[in-house]
């Protein structure tokens, strides 16, 4: 049993080991199945945010394997202690033919402690395909006092992780997780 456990841990570690290449602005992160290229950096460190503030991050995801793959887009170490709702938002726009696309802006999840937060689940990518994205972040101007958000923090790192829920559900659709995913395919975050 101990040998089986050690082998399973070793194989799992080898499957998801990533390699980070590049210096300065362009960063390439690869695993056995996906290659992620950030045009500038994957870090978000916004300070002195005020109404009409915005930034954009561009990146591409390339499936270097010979089979389709699913992935999640996350913000690692997300810190967002803004108070108001509906002001600090993001939108993901695909700039390639395939990939995930949002037509509206949605609120960035709140987090007073640095935590990983999934912002998109189970994006399908075909074997050998490349998907390109721009993520737009903004603090919109509202018609009311927004001073409660002064001196607040928004930071984190964009990342890609293995999206396994759909694959698990194809082989075992009788679980609660699969039922929730099937009934609510467009819900980004689940608690």
C-alpha positions as a Python dict, from the first residue, in 0.01 Angstrom:
ca = {
    (1, 'X'): (0, 0, 0),
    (2, 'X'): (283, 239, 88),
    (3, 'X'): (459, 167, -243),
    (4, 'X'): (134, 231, -435),
    (5, 'X'): (87, 561, -253),
    (6, 'X'): (445, 675, -324),
    (7, 'X'): (411, 579, -693),
    (8, 'X'): (79, 767, -723),
    (9, 'X'): (222, 1081, -562),
    (10, 'X'): (531, 1065, -783),
    (11, 'X'): (327, 1021, -1102),
    (12, 'X'): (85, 1301, -1007),
    (13, 'X'): (374, 1536, -931),
    (14, 'X'): (540, 1457, -1265),
    (15, 'X'): (216, 1516, -1455),
    (16, 'X'): (166, 1871, -1326),
    (17, 'X'): (523, 1994, -1292),
    (18, 'X'): (553, 2330, -1467),
    (19, 'X'): (847, 2510, -1618),
    (20, 'X'): (868, 2891, -1616),
    (21, 'X'): (1079, 3054, -1887),
    (22, 'X'): (1159, 3413, -1970),
    (23, 'X'): (1268, 3730, -1801),
    (24, 'X'): (1126, 4076, -1776),
    (25, 'X'): (787, 4126, -1929),
    (26, 'X'): (720, 3809, -2128),
    (27, 'X'): (668, 3496, -1923),
    (28, 'X'): (610, 3141, -2049),
    (29, 'X'): (468, 2873, -1821),
    (30, 'X'): (452, 2517, -1952),
    (31, 'X'): (331, 2181, -1826),
    (32, 'X'): (309, 1846, -1999),
    (33, 'X'): (-15, 1953, -2172),
    (34, 'X'): (-41, 2334, -2173),
    (35, 'X'): (186, 2626, -2249),
    (36, 'X'): (80, 2967, -2116),
    (37, 'X'): (245, 3283, -2248),
    (38, 'X'): (186, 3615, -2068),
    (39, 'X'): (260, 3910, -2298),
    (40, 'X'): (360, 4138, -2010),
    (41, 'X'): (348, 3972, -1666),
    (42, 'X'): (92, 3764, -1483),
    (43, 'X'): (107, 3989, -1176),
    (44, 'X'): (-165, 4235, -1080),
    (45, 'X'): (-63, 4491, -822),
    (46, 'X'): (-299, 4787, -842),
    (47, 'X'): (-243, 5084, -614),
    (48, 'X'): (-422, 5417, -580),
    (49, 'X'): (-726, 5289, -767),
    (50, 'X'): (-987, 5554, -837),
    (51, 'X'): (-1294, 5578, -1064),
    (52, 'X'): (-1216, 5514, -1432),
    (53, 'X'): (-899, 5314, -1346),
    (54, 'X'): (-830, 5018, -1576),
    (55, 'X'): (-557, 4776, -1680),
    (56, 'X'): (-542, 4488, -1926),
    (57, 'X'): (-343, 4164, -1926),
    (58, 'X'): (-290, 3955, -2239),
    (59, 'X'): (-191, 3591, -2257),
    (60, 'X'): (-228, 3280, -2469),
    (61, 'X'): (-286, 2915, -2383),
    (62, 'X'): (-144, 2650, -2616),
    (63, 'X'): (-234, 2280, -2593),
    (64, 'X'): (88, 2101, -2685),
    (65, 'X'): (-60, 1753, -2637),
    (66, 'X'): (-232, 1525, -2887),
    (67, 'X'): (-565, 1523, -2699),
    (68, 'X'): (-824, 1782, -2590),
    (69, 'X'): (-778, 1940, -2250),
    (70, 'X'): (-979, 2150, -2001),
    (71, 'X'): (-833, 2426, -1786),
    (72, 'X'): (-942, 2686, -1530),
    (73, 'X'): (-833, 3051, -1526),
    (74, 'X'): (-750, 3161, -1172),
    (75, 'X'): (-616, 3454, -977),
    (76, 'X'): (-356, 3318, -736),
    (77, 'X'): (-306, 3495, -404),
    (78, 'X'): (-602, 3722, -474),
    (79, 'X'): (-628, 4010, -233),
    (80, 'X'): (-935, 4229, -287),
    (81, 'X'): (-1058, 4414, 20),
    (82, 'X'): (-1272, 4668, -167),
    (83, 'X'): (-1598, 4737, 18),
    (84, 'X'): (-1850, 4829, -251),
    (85, 'X'): (-2007, 4587, -497),
    (86, 'X'): (-2028, 4645, -870),
    (87, 'X'): (-1728, 4876, -903),
    (88, 'X'): (-1410, 4663, -920),
    (89, 'X'): (-1472, 4427, -1212),
    (90, 'X'): (-1313, 4210, -1480),
    (91, 'X'): (-1399, 4088, -1829),
    (92, 'X'): (-1226, 3813, -2030),
    (93, 'X'): (-1222, 3864, -2406),
    (94, 'X'): (-1098, 3597, -2643),
    (95, 'X'): (-890, 3735, -2927),
    (96, 'X'): (-868, 3402, -3110),
    (97, 'X'): (-1140, 3198, -3281),
    (98, 'X'): (-1190, 2963, -2986),
    (99, 'X'): (-1179, 3004, -2611),
    (100, 'X'): (-1384, 3154, -2331),
    (101, 'X'): (-1546, 3492, -2387),
    (102, 'X'): (-1743, 3733, -2166),
    (103, 'X'): (-1969, 4006, -2302),
    (104, 'X'): (-2025, 4176, -1965),
    (105, 'X'): (-1803, 4281, -1676),
    (106, 'X'): (-1849, 4094, -1345),
    (107, 'X'): (-1728, 4167, -992),
    (108, 'X'): (-1385, 4048, -887),
    (109, 'X'): (-1426, 3806, -595),
    (110, 'X'): (-1356, 3967, -257),
    (111, 'X'): (-1082, 3830, -36),
    (112, 'X'): (-931, 3995, 271),
    (113, 'X'): (-661, 3724, 288),
    (114, 'X'): (-452, 3614, -11),
    (115, 'X'): (-637, 3312, -158),
    (116, 'X'): (-660, 3141, -496),
    (117, 'X'): (-986, 3219, -674),
    (118, 'X'): (-1115, 3053, -992),
    (119, 'X'): (-1266, 3309, -1229),
    (120, 'X'): (-1340, 3067, -1518),
    (121, 'X'): (-1393, 2692, -1498),
    (122, 'X'): (-1329, 2416, -1752),
    (123, 'X'): (-1240, 2595, -2072),
    (124, 'X'): (-1202, 2333, -2345),
    (125, 'X'): (-902, 2351, -2578),
    (126, 'X'): (-850, 2114, -2871),
    (127, 'X'): (-526, 1924, -2929),
    (128, 'X'): (-263, 2150, -3087),
    (129, 'X'): (-484, 2462, -3055),
    (130, 'X'): (-388, 2805, -2919),
    (131, 'X'): (-633, 3039, -2747),
    (132, 'X'): (-554, 3408, -2693),
    (133, 'X'): (-709, 3636, -2432),
    (134, 'X'): (-721, 3986, -2293),
    (135, 'X'): (-845, 4029, -1936),
    (136, 'X'): (-969, 4380, -1866),
    (137, 'X'): (-986, 4503, -1507),
    (138, 'X'): (-1163, 4826, -1418),
    (139, 'X'): (-1294, 5037, -1135),
    (140, 'X'): (-1603, 5201, -1276),
    (141, 'X'): (-1727, 5544, -1187),
    (142, 'X'): (-2064, 5542, -1010),
    (143, 'X'): (-2318, 5814, -932),
    (144, 'X'): (-2265, 5783, -557),
    (145, 'X'): (-1990, 5835, -300),
    (146, 'X'): (-1716, 5575, -358),
    (147, 'X'): (-1485, 5695, -80),
    (148, 'X'): (-1537, 5370, 117),
    (149, 'X'): (-1297, 5210, -135),
    (150, 'X'): (-1014, 5456, -75),
    (151, 'X'): (-682, 5294, 27),
    (152, 'X'): (-810, 4942, -56),
    (153, 'X'): (-595, 4667, -206),
    (154, 'X'): (-630, 4460, -522),
    (155, 'X'): (-347, 4223, -617),
    (156, 'X'): (-280, 3869, -737),
    (157, 'X'): (-130, 3662, -1018),
    (158, 'X'): (-315, 3525, -1318),
    (159, 'X'): (-273, 3152, -1367),
    (160, 'X'): (-400, 2843, -1545),
    (161, 'X'): (-471, 2512, -1368),
    (162, 'X'): (-599, 2174, -1478),
    (163, 'X'): (-979, 2180, -1517),
    (164, 'X'): (-1091, 1831, -1424),
    (165, 'X'): (-1456, 1860, -1319),
    (166, 'X'): (-1603, 1799, -1665),
    (167, 'X'): (-1374, 1502, -1731),
    (168, 'X'): (-1476, 1348, -1397),
    (169, 'X'): (-1842, 1405, -1473),
    (170, 'X'): (-1827, 1236, -1813),
    (171, 'X'): (-1730, 909, -1646),
    (172, 'X'): (-1934, 947, -1323),
    (173, 'X'): (-2239, 1169, -1371),
    (174, 'X'): (-2425, 1059, -1055),
    (175, 'X'): (-2233, 1280, -809),
    (176, 'X'): (-2364, 1604, -657),
    (177, 'X'): (-2076, 1798, -816),
    (178, 'X'): (-2171, 1677, -1165),
    (179, 'X'): (-2539, 1756, -1108),
    (180, 'X'): (-2454, 2112, -998),
    (181, 'X'): (-2223, 2159, -1301),
    (182, 'X'): (-2487, 2023, -1539),
    (183, 'X'): (-2767, 2240, -1396),
    (184, 'X'): (-2556, 2559, -1376),
    (185, 'X'): (-2297, 2557, -1657),
    (186, 'X'): (-2261, 2937, -1665),
    (187, 'X'): (-2200, 2995, -1291),
    (188, 'X'): (-1838, 3101, -1246),
    (189, 'X'): (-1797, 3052, -867),
    (190, 'X'): (-1965, 2794, -650),
    (191, 'X'): (-1968, 2782, -273),
}
